[in-house]
C-alpha cells in the first residue's frame, strides 16, 4: 500500500516502508485496477517537456504564477519555465539537497532543503537569502503578502520577511504521537490570513501580521484505540473559493467551512492522503483507495463516484473546465467528466508517479513526475 509508505513514524509491519511493501504485495485488495479502453471525448495534445531532476523520496509540486511555472528537484535545481513554450527562463542550483518546493509569487521563489534549510531566490533566480527552521520541510513554502511561510512536518509554521529573511512569527500546533509523511500545504486568505490544516484533524486561519490564529476548527476527530488507528491528519492544502474553504483528513472527513469564522458548512465521512480540489460548484477528492468522489460545493451532496482507478495512488486533483484531472502511480494523467465521472481523456508521461497536483498556466496543463520531468498538455 503505497499510501502508508508516507507514514512519518514506523510502527510494526503496517507502518514501515519496506515491510509495508512486503505486506501489500500479499494483499489482493491493493492490486491496482488495470486501465481499460474508452472512446475519448476530449483531445489532449502534448505541447512541451522539460526536466528539473528526480524527486527521490520527496514530493515536489510545481506552482504556476502568471505565464510561468516554477519547479524544483531533489538535486537542488530550481527552474522558471515559460508555460506556453516550455522554454527555460532561468535555472539555478541551490547547494543543498531539496526536500520541498516550490513556492513563488513571481518575484521571489522559495524551496525547502534538508535539515530545515530555507532558500529564497530573487526574480532572476539568484539566491537572496537562506535560513533554517527546527524540523523537516516536506511541504512547499508559501510566498506572498511580503512573507515566506514555511511549515515543518510536525505542523510548526514560521513566517519570514520575504525581502530580508527576518523571522516575523512562529505558530505552534499541538503535537500528536503519529502523523502522515505527506505534503500539507497552506493557502492565503487574501492579505489577512493563511489557512493551514494540521496533524490531529484541525484547521486554522492564522493572522499574517501576528501569527495568532483567528479561529481553529476540527475537520474531524481521531478515532480508534491504537495510535495508528488514531492518525487523523489534514492532507493537502485547504482550498478557498470566495468565503468557503474545504479540507480533507486521513481516516476522518471531507468538509467545507466558513473561512471567516471556521463554522462548518458541511462534512462527510471520508479518508484521503492526497488532498482536495474545489471550485464554486464542485469539491473533488480521491480517497485512500483512489476511489474518486465529487461533491456539490454548497451542501456536500454526492454528485458521482468513480472506482475504476482504484489503488492507482492518485494525485491531488485539479478541476479544469469540464474535467477533473488526476495523475497516477504509472505517470498517466486521467481526465474525468465533471458531469458524471466518466473517462474523457488519458495521456501518458514518463511512467513514473505523478503525486503533486497538476497546475494550469494559461491554456496549458502542467504535471511533474517523480523522475523530474515536466509535461505541458493542452486539452482541446
Coordinates of C-alpha atoms in Angstrom, one line a residue:
X1 CA 0.0 0.0 0.0
X2 CA 2.0 3.0 -1.3
X3 CA -0.2 5.3 0.8
X4 CA 1.3 4.2 4.1
X5 CA 4.9 4.5 2.8
X6 CA 4.4 8.1 3.7
X7 CA 3.7 7.5 7.4
X8 CA 6.2 9.5 9.4
X9 CA 7.0 7.1 12.2
X10 CA 7.3 3.3 11.5
X11 CA 5.3 1.1 13.8
X12 CA 5.3 -2.7 13.2
X13 CA 4.8 -4.2 9.8
X14 CA 1.9 -1.9 8.8
X15 CA 3.9 1.2 9.4
X16 CA 7.3 0.5 7.8
X17 CA 8.3 1.3 4.3
X18 CA 10.0 -2.0 3.5
X19 CA 7.6 -4.1 5.5
X20 CA 4.6 -2.4 4.0
X21 CA 5.8 -3.2 0.5
X22 CA 6.1 -6.8 1.5
X23 CA 2.7 -6.8 3.3
X24 CA 0.9 -5.1 0.4
X25 CA 2.3 -7.5 -2.2
X26 CA 0.2 -10.2 -0.5
X27 CA -2.9 -8.1 -0.2
X28 CA -5.1 -8.6 -3.3
X29 CA -7.3 -5.8 -2.2
X30 CA -4.4 -3.4 -3.0
X31 CA -3.7 -4.6 -6.6
X32 CA -4.0 -1.5 -8.9
X33 CA -7.0 -1.6 -11.2
X34 CA -6.0 -2.2 -14.8
X35 CA -6.8 0.6 -17.2
X36 CA -9.5 -0.1 -19.8
X37 CA -10.0 1.4 -23.2
X38 CA -12.6 4.1 -23.8
X39 CA -13.6 6.5 -26.6
X40 CA -12.0 9.8 -25.8
X41 CA -14.4 12.8 -25.7
X42 CA -11.6 15.3 -25.2
X43 CA -8.4 15.7 -27.2
X44 CA -5.2 16.4 -25.2
X45 CA -2.0 17.3 -27.0
X46 CA 1.5 17.3 -25.5
X47 CA 2.9 20.8 -26.0
X48 CA 6.3 20.5 -24.4
X49 CA 8.6 18.6 -22.0
X50 CA 11.2 19.9 -19.6
X51 CA 13.4 18.4 -16.8
X52 CA 14.2 19.6 -13.3
X53 CA 15.7 16.5 -11.6
X54 CA 14.2 13.5 -9.8
X55 CA 12.2 13.8 -6.6
X56 CA 13.8 10.9 -4.7
X57 CA 11.7 10.1 -1.6
X58 CA 10.2 13.6 -1.6
X59 CA 7.2 15.2 -3.3
X60 CA 7.8 18.3 -5.4
X61 CA 4.9 20.5 -6.5
X62 CA 5.1 22.9 -9.4
X63 CA 3.5 26.2 -9.0
X64 CA 2.0 28.5 -11.7
X65 CA 2.3 32.3 -11.5
X66 CA 1.3 34.4 -14.4
X67 CA 2.6 32.9 -17.6
X68 CA 5.3 30.8 -15.9
X69 CA 5.7 27.6 -14.0
X70 CA 8.3 27.1 -11.2
X71 CA 9.6 23.7 -10.3
X72 CA 12.4 22.0 -8.4
X73 CA 14.1 18.6 -7.9
X74 CA 16.0 16.9 -5.0
X75 CA 19.4 17.7 -6.6
X76 CA 18.9 21.4 -5.8
X77 CA 17.7 22.5 -9.3
X78 CA 15.1 25.3 -9.3
X79 CA 13.7 26.5 -12.6
X80 CA 11.3 29.0 -14.1
X81 CA 9.8 27.8 -17.3
X82 CA 7.6 29.5 -19.9
X83 CA 4.2 27.9 -19.6
X84 CA 3.3 28.3 -23.2
X85 CA 6.5 27.1 -24.9
X86 CA 8.3 25.1 -22.2
X87 CA 11.4 27.1 -22.7
X88 CA 13.6 27.8 -19.7
X89 CA 13.6 31.4 -18.4
X90 CA 16.1 30.7 -15.7
X91 CA 17.6 27.8 -13.9
X92 CA 19.7 27.8 -10.7
X93 CA 21.3 25.2 -8.5
X94 CA 20.9 25.5 -4.7
X95 CA 23.9 24.0 -3.0
X96 CA 21.8 21.6 -0.9
X97 CA 19.5 18.6 -1.3
X98 CA 16.0 19.8 -1.5
X99 CA 13.0 18.3 0.2
X100 CA 10.1 20.5 -0.8
X101 CA 9.1 23.1 -3.3
X102 CA 8.1 25.3 -4.9
X103 CA 6.6 28.5 -3.5
X104 CA 6.6 31.7 -5.6
X105 CA 4.7 34.9 -6.1
X106 CA 6.6 35.6 -9.4
X107 CA 9.1 37.9 -7.7
X108 CA 10.5 35.6 -5.1
X109 CA 10.8 31.8 -5.1
X110 CA 11.3 29.6 -2.1
X111 CA 12.2 25.9 -1.5
X112 CA 12.9 23.7 1.5
X113 CA 16.1 21.7 2.0
X114 CA 17.5 19.1 4.3
X115 CA 18.0 19.9 8.0
X116 CA 15.3 22.6 7.7
X117 CA 17.0 24.8 5.2
X118 CA 15.0 27.6 3.6
X119 CA 16.3 29.1 0.4
X120 CA 14.8 32.2 -1.3
X121 CA 15.6 33.3 -4.8
X122 CA 15.0 36.7 -6.4
X123 CA 13.2 37.4 -9.7
X124 CA 16.2 36.3 -11.7
X125 CA 16.8 33.0 -9.8
X126 CA 19.7 34.4 -7.7
X127 CA 20.0 33.5 -4.0
X128 CA 18.5 36.3 -2.0
X129 CA 18.8 34.8 1.5
X130 CA 18.7 31.5 3.3
X131 CA 17.6 30.5 6.8
X132 CA 16.7 27.4 8.9
X133 CA 13.7 26.1 10.7
X134 CA 13.8 23.5 13.5
X135 CA 12.4 20.5 11.7
X136 CA 12.0 18.7 8.4
X137 CA 10.3 20.5 5.5
X138 CA 8.2 18.3 3.2
X139 CA 5.5 20.8 2.2
X140 CA 6.1 23.7 -0.3
X141 CA 6.7 27.1 1.2
X142 CA 4.0 29.8 0.6
X143 CA 5.2 33.1 -0.8
X144 CA 3.2 36.3 -0.9
X145 CA 2.0 39.3 1.1
X146 CA 5.6 40.2 1.8
X147 CA 6.2 36.8 3.6
X148 CA 7.8 33.4 3.0
X149 CA 5.8 31.0 5.1
X150 CA 7.3 27.6 5.9
X151 CA 5.9 24.6 7.8
X152 CA 7.7 21.6 9.2
X153 CA 6.3 18.1 9.3
X154 CA 5.2 18.4 12.9
X155 CA 2.9 21.4 11.9
X156 CA 5.0 24.3 13.1
X157 CA 4.7 27.3 10.8
X158 CA 7.3 30.0 10.5
X159 CA 6.9 33.3 8.7
X160 CA 9.9 35.3 7.3
X161 CA 10.1 38.7 5.8
X162 CA 10.3 37.9 2.1
X163 CA 12.8 40.6 1.4
X164 CA 15.2 40.3 4.3
X165 CA 14.7 36.8 5.8
X166 CA 13.9 38.2 9.2
X167 CA 11.8 35.8 11.3
X168 CA 8.4 37.5 11.9
X169 CA 6.5 34.9 13.9
X170 CA 6.1 31.2 14.7
X171 CA 2.8 29.3 15.0
X172 CA 2.9 26.1 17.1
X173 CA 0.4 23.3 16.7
X174 CA -0.2 20.7 19.4
X175 CA 1.9 17.6 19.0
X176 CA 0.4 14.2 18.1
X177 CA 2.0 10.7 18.6
X178 CA 2.0 9.8 14.9
X179 CA 1.4 11.8 11.7
X180 CA 1.5 11.1 8.0
X181 CA 4.6 11.9 5.9
X182 CA 2.6 13.9 3.3
X183 CA 2.7 17.3 1.8
X184 CA 0.3 19.5 3.8
X185 CA 0.1 22.8 2.0
X186 CA -1.1 26.2 3.1
X187 CA -3.4 28.8 1.4
X188 CA -3.5 32.6 1.6
X189 CA -6.9 34.1 2.5
X190 CA -6.4 37.4 0.8
X191 CA -3.9 39.6 2.7
X192 CA -5.2 38.8 6.1
X193 CA -4.6 35.1 6.9
X194 CA -3.0 31.8 6.0
X195 CA -5.2 28.7 6.1
X196 CA -3.5 25.5 7.2
X197 CA -4.5 22.0 8.3
X198 CA -2.7 20.0 10.9
X199 CA -1.9 16.5 12.2
X200 CA -4.8 15.7 14.6
X201 CA -7.5 16.9 12.2
X202 CA -7.5 20.6 12.9
X203 CA -7.9 23.6 10.5
X204 CA -6.8 27.1 11.4
X205 CA -6.8 30.6 10.0
X206 CA -3.6 32.4 11.1
X207 CA -3.1 36.1 11.3
X208 CA -0.4 37.1 8.8
X209 CA 0.8 40.0 10.9
X210 CA 1.0 38.4 14.3
X211 CA 1.0 34.6 13.9
X212 CA -2.0 34.3 16.2
X213 CA -5.0 32.3 15.0
X214 CA -8.3 33.9 14.1
X215 CA -10.0 30.6 14.6
X216 CA -9.4 26.9 14.9
X217 CA -11.9 24.2 13.8
X218 CA -11.8 20.4 13.8
X219 CA -12.2 18.9 10.3
X220 CA -12.5 15.5 12.1
X221 CA -11.5 13.9 15.4
X222 CA -9.2 10.9 15.9
X223 CA -11.0 7.5 16.4
X224 CA -9.8 4.1 17.4
X225 CA -7.7 2.6 20.1
X226 CA -4.2 2.3 18.7
X227 CA -2.0 5.3 17.7
X228 CA -2.1 4.1 14.1
X229 CA -5.9 4.0 14.1
X230 CA -6.0 7.5 15.6
X231 CA -3.9 9.1 12.8
X232 CA -6.2 11.9 11.6
X233 CA -4.2 14.4 9.6
X234 CA -5.5 17.1 7.3
X235 CA -3.8 16.3 4.0
X236 CA -3.0 18.6 1.0
X237 CA -3.7 22.3 1.2
X238 CA -7.0 23.8 2.3
X239 CA -8.8 25.3 -0.7
X240 CA -10.5 28.6 -0.8
X241 CA -13.3 29.9 -3.1
X242 CA -15.0 33.0 -2.0
X243 CA -15.6 32.7 1.7
X244 CA -15.7 28.9 1.6
X245 CA -12.6 26.7 2.5
X246 CA -12.6 23.0 2.1
X247 CA -10.3 20.3 3.5
X248 CA -10.0 16.6 3.9
X249 CA -8.4 14.3 6.5
X250 CA -6.9 10.8 6.6
X251 CA -9.2 8.4 8.4
X252 CA -11.7 11.2 9.0
X253 CA -13.9 13.5 7.0
X254 CA -14.1 15.8 4.0
X255 CA -15.9 19.2 4.5
X256 CA -16.2 22.8 3.8
X257 CA -16.0 25.7 6.3
X258 CA -16.8 29.4 6.5
X259 CA -13.4 31.0 6.0
X260 CA -14.3 34.0 8.2
X261 CA -15.3 32.0 11.3
X262 CA -14.4 28.3 10.9
X263 CA -18.0 27.3 11.1
X264 CA -18.7 24.0 9.3
X265 CA -20.9 24.3 6.2
X266 CA -21.0 20.6 5.5
X267 CA -19.0 17.4 6.4
X268 CA -19.0 13.8 5.1
X269 CA -17.1 10.7 6.3
X270 CA -14.0 10.3 4.1
X271 CA -10.3 9.4 4.1
X272 CA -7.7 10.8 1.8
X273 CA -3.9 11.1 2.0
X274 CA -3.6 13.4 -1.0
X275 CA -5.9 16.4 -0.8
X276 CA -9.0 18.1 -2.2
X277 CA -9.9 20.4 -5.1
X278 CA -12.7 22.9 -5.1
X279 CA -14.4 25.5 -7.3
X280 CA -17.7 27.3 -7.0
X281 CA -19.7 24.2 -7.9
X282 CA -17.7 21.1 -7.1
X283 CA -15.4 19.6 -4.5
X284 CA -13.5 16.5 -5.6
X285 CA -11.1 14.1 -4.0
X286 CA -9.7 10.6 -4.2
X287 CA -9.9 8.5 -1.1
X288 CA -7.1 6.4 0.2
X289 CA -8.2 3.5 -2.1
X290 CA -8.1 6.0 -5.0
X291 CA -11.8 5.9 -5.5
X292 CA -12.8 9.4 -6.8
X293 CA -15.9 11.2 -5.5
X294 CA -17.3 14.6 -6.5
X295 CA -19.5 16.6 -4.1
X296 CA -21.7 19.7 -4.5
X297 CA -19.7 22.6 -3.1
X298 CA -22.8 24.2 -1.5
X299 CA -24.2 21.3 0.6
X300 CA -21.9 18.3 0.1
X301 CA -24.3 16.0 -1.7
X302 CA -22.6 13.3 -3.7
X303 CA -22.6 14.1 -7.4
X304 CA -20.9 10.9 -8.6
X305 CA -18.3 8.3 -7.7
X306 CA -15.7 6.5 -9.9
X307 CA -14.0 3.4 -8.7
X308 CA -12.2 2.5 -11.9
X309 CA -8.9 3.9 -10.8
X310 CA -8.9 2.0 -7.5
X311 CA -5.4 1.6 -5.9
X312 CA -3.7 3.6 -8.6
X313 CA -2.3 6.1 -6.0
X314 CA -4.0 9.2 -7.4
X315 CA -2.6 12.7 -7.0
X316 CA -4.3 15.7 -5.7
X317 CA -6.9 16.6 -8.3
X318 CA -7.4 19.7 -10.5
X319 CA -10.8 21.0 -11.6
X320 CA -10.2 22.1 -15.2
X321 CA -13.2 23.3 -17.2
X322 CA -15.5 20.3 -17.9
X323 CA -12.9 17.8 -16.4
X324 CA -11.4 16.6 -13.1
X325 CA -7.8 15.8 -13.6
X326 CA -5.6 13.3 -11.7
X327 CA -2.1 11.8 -12.1
X328 CA -1.4 8.2 -11.1
X329 CA 1.5 6.0 -10.0
X330 CA 2.4 5.0 -13.5
X331 CA 2.6 8.5 -14.9
X332 CA -0.8 8.5 -16.6
X333 CA -2.9 11.7 -16.5
X334 CA -6.7 10.9 -16.3
X335 CA -9.4 13.3 -17.3
X336 CA -12.8 12.6 -15.8
X337 CA -16.1 14.2 -16.8
X338 CA -17.2 16.8 -14.2
X339 CA -20.8 15.8 -15.0
X340 CA -20.7 12.1 -14.3
X341 CA -17.1 11.0 -13.6
X342 CA -16.7 9.0 -16.8
X343 CA -13.4 9.0 -18.6
X344 CA -13.0 11.6 -21.3
X345 CA -9.2 11.5 -22.0
X346 CA -6.0 9.9 -20.8
X347 CA -2.3 10.8 -21.6
X348 CA 1.0 9.1 -20.6
X349 CA 4.1 10.7 -19.3
X350 CA 7.5 9.0 -18.4
X351 CA 6.0 6.1 -16.5
X352 CA 6.9 7.4 -13.0
X353 CA 4.4 8.5 -10.4
X354 CA 2.6 11.8 -10.5
X355 CA 1.8 12.7 -6.9
X356 CA 1.6 16.5 -6.9
X357 CA -1.5 18.4 -8.1
X358 CA -1.4 19.4 -11.8
X359 CA -1.4 23.1 -12.4
X360 CA -2.7 25.3 -15.1
X361 CA -0.7 28.0 -16.9
X362 CA -2.8 29.9 -19.4
X363 CA -4.2 27.2 -21.6
X364 CA -1.5 24.6 -20.7
X365 CA -1.9 21.9 -18.1
X366 CA 1.4 21.1 -16.4
X367 CA 2.3 18.0 -14.4
X368 CA 5.6 17.0 -12.7
X369 CA 6.6 13.3 -12.4
X370 CA 8.7 11.7 -9.7
X371 CA 11.5 11.2 -12.3
X372 CA 11.7 15.0 -12.6
X373 CA 10.0 15.6 -16.0
X374 CA 7.6 18.4 -16.5
X375 CA 5.0 18.0 -19.2
X376 CA 2.8 20.7 -20.7
X377 CA -0.5 19.4 -22.2
X378 CA -3.2 21.3 -24.0
X379 CA -6.8 20.0 -23.8
X380 CA -8.9 20.8 -26.9

